Amino acid sequence: MAKSPASIVEAFVVNAKRAPEKTCLLFEGERWTYERLHRRAETFAAALKSWGLEPGERVALFLGNSPDLLAAYLGTHLADGVVVPVNTQYRRGELGHIFDDAGVRLCLTDCERRPELDRVRGDLPELKAVVEVGEELDDFLKGAGNHEPRLPDGEDLAVIAYTSGTTGRSKGAMLLHRNLAANAEAVCDAWRWTADDNLLLTLPLFHTHGLMVGAHGTFFSGASAELHRKFDAAGVYDALLEGSATMFFGVPTMYVRLLREARGRDERPRSLRLYVSGSAALSPQAFEEFEEVFGERILERYGMTETIMNTTNPYEGERRPGTVGRPFPGQEARVVDVRSREPLPAGEVGEIEVRGPHVFKGYWKRPEATEEVFDRDGWFRTGDLGSVSEDGYYTISGRAKELIISGGYNVYPREIEELLEGYSGVSEVAVVGLPDEEYGERVVAAIVRDNRDLTEAEIIDFCRQDLAGYKRPREVVFVDELPRNALGKVQKHLVRDQLVDSEGE
Ligand code: MCA
Ligand code: AMP
């Protein structure tokens, strides 16, 4: 058997040499063959080297979905650089923190995002260049000298992916090339992903789901992807009717919207080889309704930024709604008692832990935080609560970490609470997630104010300045006090219950 590639870019280059004329990406009617994307990636790598990027230095990608983003991603790896993907919804505060923490040297952006980056640029002395796609990128590429691209070593750092934490600012998860390659291999194996596949890819490329499952799997298997700038239910429905996709990956909100779209349409899409859902819990109702309307059983899987993909329902065999299946090939999972850290028998709820070649190296510049998430013998603590059935299917039933997932995006309440605590007129604040039909959960802030004139609109507007849109509270409820326990800690579950009750009234 051939040796497994040590990196995604190595798998990509092998496939590009094997089938240069094959379509790699279809984007807005334009075809990008493997050879074309390879050439663009090599030019980007040479331009980075000529510009002066040193091995291990960080390049941020802060732009919308496009072939240029993927060429820069592969090119940074060919230049021994480390990629920092950045959520395109991030505002000044979030950008400042990530760019500063990662010590980003060069950023590729687009005209839509640049103004937000310009708001913090003056505070980022390490950021030496910002290149905008279009003319600026063309000029940058013209500067490419003669540099031999080098395939990275599996042990080299490939990506720093920022993920929020329960306390403090977001942390950079360090993923090595071998983590990414091992994960892609496991996913391709489990889902029977081959060069004959064509993925309809509308997920954002700055997060694990779109980049490390969608794009990596495509490059690894030598397949094609029809890349969209963003998800839009009508456009995806049309593509499913007319296109040649064999697979679609989405977050549950996308499936809820596709079901809504189907209600207004007479025609049903032809059958695909595979629909996958992840990043948040897919409700059994959505699973069943999708099967009724589209005639397909969605395959649900479970992942995390730190570990990419952890468990999956089977490709062949029973896809059990409400569960996230079993560990991917070559990986392990278990459920442990939260206090004793001892493994629990089937059916009992504890913290899910995972172990294997997909697990990240640790948090960038945060050895204590890294130490906290690793249990004995290399088991990674996911912070998710769940159980495993007698026949090995995992169910996620809650979270040991405080986290709201809205439309597949993670929101850590502490970040919003800290921002609001600093706002004049706010005396106390608790941010919680309430159930939401479309987004799964929505962000709501309960506030005790010491200024009666403070309004909901003012608070929401304030958040708009510094936070990505999906983190901004959808509602603000003013309360007289927050429920606290004997130690004075706010009891979030009681806040949530009160808000749910008052909604029902
Ligand atoms: C956008 N908005 C949202 C969300 N997305 N609000 C709450 N929750 C959201 N998820 C807000 C915007 O800020 C904006 O507000 C307004 O909605 C419209 O923006 P638009 O861009 O049109 O958004 P949309 O079409 O509503 O977006 C919904 C979406 C998107 C397509 C479902 O949220 C999305 O692409 N989600 C996928 C996230 C993802 O890839 N997660 C994977 C993470 P305003 O106008 O007021 O500013 S990786 C992960 O979790 C692990 C590893 C895993 O297992 O995969
Ligand atoms: P992130 O930090 O963005 O990587 O998000 C990872 C978190 O998303 C996990 O720890 C889970 O809480 C959640 N998640 C991912 N996939 C699923 C799923 N299929 N069902 C429920 N939660 C999920």
XYZ file of C-alpha atoms and ligand atoms in Angstrom:
583
model
C 0.000 0.000 0.000
C 1.243 3.513 -0.818
C 2.491 5.600 2.082
C -0.097 8.072 3.418
C 0.647 11.715 2.610
C 2.144 13.684 5.506
C 0.114 16.783 4.748
C -2.939 17.973 2.861
C -0.796 19.957 0.462
C 1.228 16.826 -0.327
C -1.980 14.907 -1.134
C -3.100 17.847 -3.279
C 0.187 17.989 -5.215
C 0.133 14.231 -5.838
C -3.413 14.505 -7.189
C -2.536 17.581 -9.264
C 0.343 15.683 -10.896
C -1.749 12.581 -11.421
C -4.732 14.334 -13.020
C -3.810 17.946 -13.877
C -6.812 18.514 -16.104
C -9.364 17.323 -13.592
C -11.737 19.932 -12.178
C -10.785 20.768 -8.632
C -13.124 23.715 -8.071
C -16.101 25.127 -9.880
C -16.685 28.680 -8.700
C -19.199 31.120 -10.173
C -19.150 29.332 -13.517
C -15.351 29.232 -13.695
C -13.465 25.951 -13.748
C -10.288 25.575 -11.721
C -8.393 22.461 -12.729
C -5.978 20.841 -10.300
C -3.121 22.183 -12.393
C -4.446 25.757 -12.311
C -4.919 25.774 -8.556
C -1.522 24.126 -8.093
C 0.189 26.783 -10.198
C -1.561 29.583 -8.330
C -0.589 28.024 -4.968
C 3.057 27.673 -6.055
C 3.141 31.281 -7.236
C 1.658 32.451 -3.944
C 4.297 30.410 -2.075
C 7.129 31.917 -4.134
C 5.698 35.422 -3.657
C 5.570 34.900 0.106
C 9.197 33.768 0.109
C 10.313 36.692 -2.038
C 8.423 39.033 0.277
C 10.380 37.590 3.194
C 8.141 35.153 5.015
C 10.276 32.978 7.280
C 9.420 29.324 8.077
C 6.754 29.071 10.782
C 5.527 32.661 10.350
C 1.799 33.291 10.332
C -0.351 34.277 7.369
C -3.980 35.224 8.069
C -6.743 34.503 5.595
C -9.541 36.999 6.185
C -11.684 36.783 3.086
C -14.821 35.198 1.702
C -14.971 31.801 0.005
C -13.026 31.813 -3.253
C -10.371 29.827 -5.149
C -7.882 32.543 -4.137
C -8.438 31.677 -0.492
C -7.668 28.017 -1.165
C -4.654 28.790 -3.371
C -3.274 30.997 -0.586
C -3.965 28.277 1.959
C -2.022 25.663 -0.003
C 0.609 28.233 -1.010
C 1.297 29.247 2.590
C 1.957 25.604 3.391
C 4.277 25.272 0.386
C 6.192 28.266 1.759
C 6.573 26.681 5.235
C 4.124 29.205 6.671
C 1.326 28.727 9.185
C -2.238 29.651 8.279
C -4.559 31.556 10.601
C -8.099 31.347 9.199
C -10.243 34.292 10.336
C -14.028 34.418 10.554
C -15.258 37.036 8.065
C -17.868 38.306 10.528
C -15.219 39.332 13.062
C -15.099 42.961 14.082
C -12.353 45.180 15.398
C -12.087 43.643 18.890
C -11.914 40.040 17.727
C -9.504 40.840 14.885
C -7.162 42.803 17.136
C -6.900 39.939 19.580
C -6.295 37.191 17.001
C -3.791 39.113 14.874
C -1.866 40.207 17.943
C -1.933 36.828 19.682
C -0.841 34.901 16.587
C 1.695 37.560 15.583
C 0.330 37.596 12.038
C 2.867 38.955 9.525
C 0.783 39.055 6.352
C -2.945 39.006 5.748
C -4.846 38.216 2.582
C -8.209 39.954 2.596
C -10.902 41.290 0.270
C -12.478 44.705 -0.211
C -15.487 43.847 1.982
C -13.389 42.990 5.064
C -10.495 45.393 4.664
C -12.156 48.430 6.300
C -12.708 46.457 9.512
C -9.072 45.354 9.543
C -7.943 48.928 8.890
C -9.670 49.938 12.151
C -7.072 47.948 14.139
C -4.102 47.961 11.841
C -2.334 50.721 13.784
C -2.280 48.507 16.903
C -0.618 45.615 15.101
C 3.097 46.345 14.627
C 3.880 42.754 13.632
C 1.432 42.878 10.716
C 3.737 43.958 7.913
C 1.493 43.558 4.881
C -2.173 43.414 3.946
C -2.893 42.131 0.461
C -6.323 42.536 -1.062
C -7.511 40.092 -3.714
C -7.718 41.700 -7.141
C -5.066 44.100 -8.378
C -3.051 44.058 -5.160
C -2.838 40.294 -5.164
C -1.873 40.289 -8.849
C 0.958 42.713 -8.065
C 2.026 40.654 -5.079
C 2.173 37.524 -7.242
C 4.253 39.351 -9.851
C 6.917 39.693 -7.160
C 7.338 35.918 -6.988
C 10.976 34.965 -7.508
C 12.521 31.575 -8.068
C 11.788 29.494 -5.008
C 11.444 25.740 -4.944
C 8.220 24.884 -3.125
C 8.838 22.497 -0.243
C 6.365 19.916 1.006
C 5.998 20.321 4.766
C 6.949 17.751 7.333
C 4.056 16.077 9.162
C 5.314 17.423 12.484
C 5.310 21.056 11.314
C 2.644 23.454 12.509
C 0.045 23.926 9.769
C -2.824 25.975 11.168
C -3.630 28.049 14.241
C -7.413 27.917 14.472
C -8.963 30.302 16.976
C -11.626 28.888 19.199
C -13.289 30.632 22.089
C -12.898 29.452 25.642
C -14.970 29.501 28.782
C -12.648 32.091 30.253
C -10.651 34.895 28.724
C -10.046 35.559 25.052
C -10.137 33.022 22.258
C -7.256 30.578 22.057
C -5.329 29.372 19.038
C -5.553 25.608 18.528
C -2.295 24.373 16.968
C -2.904 21.739 14.317
C 0.047 19.932 12.759
C 0.154 18.818 9.141
C -0.089 15.216 10.265
C -3.256 15.977 12.296
C -4.913 17.387 9.200
C -3.772 14.553 6.933
C -4.766 11.788 9.369
C -8.164 13.346 9.786
C -8.804 13.729 6.057
C -7.772 10.125 5.499
C -10.178 8.928 8.197
C -13.055 11.014 6.802
C -12.467 9.891 3.199
C -12.291 6.299 4.335
C -15.447 6.478 6.489
C -17.551 8.301 3.914
C -16.152 6.462 0.842
C -15.014 9.802 -0.635
C -13.305 9.233 -3.982
C -12.041 11.187 -6.993
C -15.476 10.643 -8.583
C -17.171 12.850 -5.991
C -18.311 16.419 -6.397
C -19.052 18.247 -3.153
C -21.493 21.157 -3.042
C -19.496 23.348 -0.659
C -21.280 26.389 0.754
C -19.869 26.339 4.289
C -17.494 29.153 5.217
C -13.843 28.225 4.590
C -12.568 29.850 7.784
C -13.885 27.114 10.078
C -13.138 23.451 10.521
C -16.300 22.201 8.857
C -15.840 23.976 5.507
C -12.038 23.991 5.382
C -10.848 20.862 7.145
C -13.683 18.582 6.165
C -14.970 20.049 2.879
C -11.802 21.362 1.226
C -9.323 18.908 2.771
C -11.433 15.890 1.832
C -11.687 17.175 -1.746
C -7.910 17.697 -2.057
C -7.103 14.448 -0.284
C -9.300 12.281 -2.479
C -8.571 14.171 -5.710
C -12.275 14.996 -6.057
C -14.109 18.138 -7.192
C -16.042 20.763 -5.290
C -18.626 23.262 -6.451
C -17.742 26.185 -4.216
C -20.295 28.870 -3.349
C -19.504 32.248 -1.801
C -22.018 31.456 0.923
C -25.046 29.357 1.719
C -28.324 30.557 0.289
C -31.192 28.078 0.442
C -32.691 28.924 -2.960
C -29.306 28.754 -4.707
C -28.421 25.473 -3.054
C -31.819 24.014 -3.918
C -31.294 24.978 -7.559
C -27.805 23.497 -7.535
C -29.204 20.278 -6.082
C -31.827 20.175 -8.850
C -29.527 20.985 -11.740
C -25.949 20.372 -10.692
C -23.788 17.313 -10.576
C -23.087 17.261 -6.841
C -22.727 13.882 -5.194
C -22.430 15.233 -1.615
C -23.590 18.153 0.500
C -22.321 19.099 3.967
C -24.163 21.535 6.209
C -24.941 22.738 9.706
C -28.478 21.961 10.987
C -29.687 25.536 10.240
C -28.936 24.897 6.560
C -31.078 21.742 6.598
C -33.929 23.606 8.341
C -33.743 26.268 5.611
C -33.606 23.676 2.808
C -36.745 22.059 4.225
C -38.454 25.456 4.276
C -37.314 26.082 0.706
C -38.744 22.705 -0.374
C -42.210 23.734 0.880
C -42.396 26.362 -1.854
C -41.104 24.094 -4.645
C -42.812 21.417 -6.718
C -39.671 19.663 -7.902
C -37.482 17.573 -5.605
C -33.685 17.265 -6.052
C -32.347 14.023 -7.438
C -30.683 11.765 -4.991
C -27.142 12.514 -3.765
C -24.643 9.956 -2.535
C -24.333 11.650 0.842
C -25.766 14.458 2.981
C -23.751 15.215 6.138
C -24.710 17.365 9.123
C -22.528 18.592 11.967
C -21.226 21.477 14.125
C -24.440 21.456 16.183
C -27.106 18.920 17.084
C -29.469 17.950 14.275
C -32.894 17.417 15.790
C -34.474 14.001 15.178
C -37.494 15.904 13.746
C -35.315 17.620 11.113
C -33.665 14.251 10.345
C -37.068 12.610 9.833
C -38.600 15.477 7.906
C -35.574 15.520 5.584
C -36.017 11.836 4.919
C -39.724 12.340 4.142
C -39.210 15.317 1.833
C -35.809 14.591 0.225
C -35.827 10.818 0.621
C -32.359 10.866 2.240
C -31.078 9.871 5.664
C -28.633 12.579 6.741
C -25.359 11.297 8.170
C -24.619 13.154 11.413
C -21.094 13.458 12.713
C -19.377 15.267 15.602
C -16.235 17.406 15.578
C -14.283 20.161 17.285
C -11.694 22.713 16.234
C -9.066 20.998 18.396
C -9.686 17.541 16.984
C -11.400 18.129 13.623
C -13.685 15.088 13.274
C -14.376 12.733 16.198
C -17.306 10.441 15.548
C -19.601 9.613 12.663
C -22.726 7.684 11.890
C -21.929 4.902 9.451
C -21.944 5.267 5.683
C -23.281 1.749 5.380
C -25.424 0.646 8.295
C -27.778 2.402 10.639
C -27.748 6.226 10.808
C -29.353 6.732 14.177
C -31.084 10.115 14.669
C -30.093 11.994 17.816
C -26.683 10.272 17.899
C -23.304 11.185 16.424
C -22.232 7.617 15.700
C -18.914 5.957 16.478
C -15.252 7.091 16.376
C -13.716 7.507 12.913
C -11.273 4.797 11.782
C -7.979 5.001 13.698
C -9.466 7.063 16.548
C -10.755 6.308 20.029
C -13.482 7.806 22.203
C -14.794 7.129 25.697
C -17.090 8.582 28.349
C -15.594 9.313 31.770
C -16.924 10.379 35.138
C -16.467 14.140 35.393
C -14.852 13.949 38.849
C -12.996 10.638 39.060
C -12.065 10.659 35.322
C -12.708 6.891 35.283
C -14.448 5.385 32.221
C -18.210 4.868 32.637
C -20.288 1.909 31.471
C -22.604 2.166 28.458
C -25.648 4.370 28.992
C -24.193 6.547 31.740
C -23.659 10.243 31.103
C -20.190 11.742 31.586
C -17.624 13.775 29.657
C -16.662 12.558 26.212
C -12.907 12.163 25.671
C -11.102 11.363 22.437
C -7.641 10.174 21.500
C -5.807 9.590 18.231
C -3.744 11.141 15.436
C -6.397 13.806 14.829
C -5.940 15.473 18.239
C -4.178 18.845 18.155
C -0.831 19.672 19.719
C -2.080 22.292 22.168
C -3.004 25.959 22.460
C -0.633 28.544 20.993
C 1.398 30.175 23.760
C -0.903 28.768 26.473
C 0.738 25.756 28.135
C -1.593 25.872 31.173
C -4.708 25.847 29.014
C -3.216 22.919 27.076
C -2.500 21.006 30.246
C -6.095 21.480 31.413
C -7.628 19.825 28.364
C -5.466 16.716 28.394
C -6.359 13.919 30.788
C -4.045 11.046 31.697
C -2.575 9.005 28.803
C -3.210 11.603 26.124
C -7.014 11.640 26.278
C -8.453 14.991 25.176
C -11.338 16.363 27.240
C -13.945 17.624 24.791
C -16.056 19.467 27.349
C -19.102 17.745 25.819
C -21.326 15.570 27.974
C -22.793 12.390 26.604
C -23.124 8.648 26.713
C -22.335 5.660 24.555
C -24.802 2.859 23.759
C -24.027 -0.857 24.110
C -23.380 -0.979 20.364
C -20.994 1.996 20.417
C -23.101 4.986 19.249
C -22.344 8.258 21.039
C -25.044 10.731 22.047
C -24.208 14.294 23.078
C -26.578 15.314 25.829
C -25.109 18.534 27.185
C -21.950 20.482 27.792
C -19.531 20.717 30.675
C -18.338 23.949 29.031
C -20.529 27.002 28.826
C -21.250 27.362 25.151
C -24.094 28.530 22.930
C -24.205 27.203 19.367
C -26.160 29.459 17.020
C -26.458 28.258 13.441
C -23.265 26.226 13.837
C -21.246 29.168 15.191
C -19.950 28.985 18.752
C -20.691 31.767 21.163
C -19.048 31.842 24.570
C -21.294 33.808 26.964
C -18.336 35.073 28.967
C -17.008 37.115 26.040
C -20.303 38.996 25.686
C -20.770 39.344 29.430
C -17.317 40.899 29.781
C -18.067 43.390 27.029
C -21.444 44.358 28.503
C -20.158 44.588 32.069
C -18.033 47.489 30.894
C -21.003 49.404 29.496
C -22.256 52.323 31.520
C -25.636 51.621 33.113
C -25.166 47.847 33.180
C -24.823 46.547 36.705
C -24.929 42.776 36.143
C -25.354 40.578 33.117
C -25.906 36.925 32.275
C -25.852 35.704 28.685
C -27.657 32.452 27.875
C -28.814 30.445 24.857
C -32.560 29.976 24.354
C -34.025 27.355 22.012
C -34.532 28.624 18.477
C -36.266 26.824 15.647
C -33.925 28.054 12.931
C -30.576 28.606 14.657
C -30.870 25.845 17.277
C -30.065 28.350 20.005
C -30.148 32.131 20.091
C -28.160 34.532 22.252
C -30.149 36.388 24.937
C -28.775 38.761 27.594
C -30.446 39.206 30.990
C -29.342 42.533 32.440
C -29.708 44.274 35.786
C -29.397 47.984 34.996
C -28.610 50.862 37.289
C -29.800 53.386 34.757
C -33.521 53.074 33.922
C -32.997 54.838 30.591
C -30.818 52.075 29.206
C -32.632 50.409 26.265
C -32.428 47.097 24.448
C -31.636 48.843 21.160
C -28.711 50.699 22.735
C -27.188 47.484 24.073
C -27.564 45.649 20.780
C -26.097 48.573 18.914
C -23.126 48.696 21.243
C -22.420 44.991 20.672
C -22.576 45.555 16.920
C -19.416 47.687 17.119
C -17.122 45.025 18.460
C -18.674 41.603 17.982
C -19.388 39.340 15.050
C -23.085 39.573 14.136
C -23.944 36.071 15.317
C -22.639 36.815 18.843
C -24.776 39.908 19.304
C -27.752 39.226 21.633
C -30.973 38.826 19.681
C -32.862 40.014 22.759
C -32.080 41.884 25.933
C -34.309 41.294 28.945
C -34.054 43.662 31.911
C -34.456 41.892 35.260
C -34.436 43.070 38.884
C -31.801 40.577 39.958
C -29.942 37.479 38.800
C -30.432 34.196 40.661
C -27.272 33.255 42.573
C -26.226 30.242 44.613
C -24.823 30.346 48.161
C -21.355 31.149 46.791
C -22.709 34.102 44.855
C -22.301 32.444 41.441
C -25.003 33.239 38.886
C -27.149 30.196 38.216
C -27.387 30.248 34.460
C -29.839 27.363 34.238
C -32.316 29.327 36.397
C -31.841 32.449 34.249
C -32.542 30.312 31.186
C -35.616 28.675 32.766
C -37.027 32.072 33.761
C -36.557 33.466 30.268
C -38.106 30.381 28.658
C -41.074 30.610 31.070
C -41.589 34.303 30.409
C -41.532 33.598 26.642
C -44.313 31.063 27.039
C -46.556 33.556 28.887
C -25.357 34.878 10.507
N -26.067 35.572 11.407
C -26.322 34.789 12.447
C -25.699 33.554 12.149
N -25.124 33.636 10.931
N -26.963 34.995 13.595
C -27.023 33.998 14.481
N -26.439 32.778 14.254
C -25.779 32.546 13.098
N -25.192 31.383 12.858
C -26.545 36.959 11.332
C -25.563 37.905 10.709
O -24.701 38.448 11.670
C -26.484 38.961 10.134
O -26.906 39.814 11.147
C -27.697 38.156 9.693
O -27.672 36.957 10.490
C -27.695 37.775 8.236
O -26.365 37.388 7.846
P -26.096 36.326 6.686
O -24.663 36.319 6.368
O -27.084 36.528 5.566
O -26.334 35.020 7.433
P -27.218 33.802 7.238
O -27.540 33.452 5.843
O -28.370 33.962 8.111
O -26.233 32.686 7.828
C -26.701 31.541 8.346
C -25.746 30.390 8.053
C -24.394 30.788 8.679
C -25.582 30.193 6.564
C -26.309 29.154 8.686
O -24.571 31.082 10.047
C -23.360 29.736 8.499
O -22.742 29.654 7.439
N -23.148 28.904 9.493
C -22.138 27.855 9.450
C -21.151 28.018 10.535
C -20.053 26.951 10.451
O -19.486 26.686 9.400
N -19.746 26.356 11.560
C -18.735 25.330 11.652
C -17.782 25.608 12.766
P -26.891 41.404 10.990
O -27.504 41.661 9.646
O -27.712 41.916 12.098
O -25.450 41.735 11.076
S -16.645 24.226 12.903
C -17.355 23.323 14.138
O -18.285 23.720 14.741
C -16.875 21.932 14.440
C -15.477 21.640 14.194
C -17.712 20.949 13.633
O -18.107 19.940 14.247
O -17.923 21.198 12.463
P -15.870 24.340 17.723
O -15.320 24.840 18.987
O -16.354 25.399 16.790
O -14.939 23.420 17.128
O -17.188 23.542 18.101
C -17.136 22.274 18.626
C -18.368 21.949 19.395
O -19.502 21.871 18.514
C -18.295 20.588 20.037
O -17.536 20.587 21.219
C -19.755 20.271 20.251
O -20.230 20.908 21.442
C -20.412 20.921 19.047
N -20.783 19.951 17.996
C -20.120 19.623 16.866
N -20.804 18.681 16.172
C -21.931 18.412 16.889
C -23.041 17.542 16.702
N -23.163 16.775 15.624
N -23.991 17.517 17.667
C -23.906 18.305 18.755
N -22.893 19.149 18.980
C -21.911 19.215 18.059
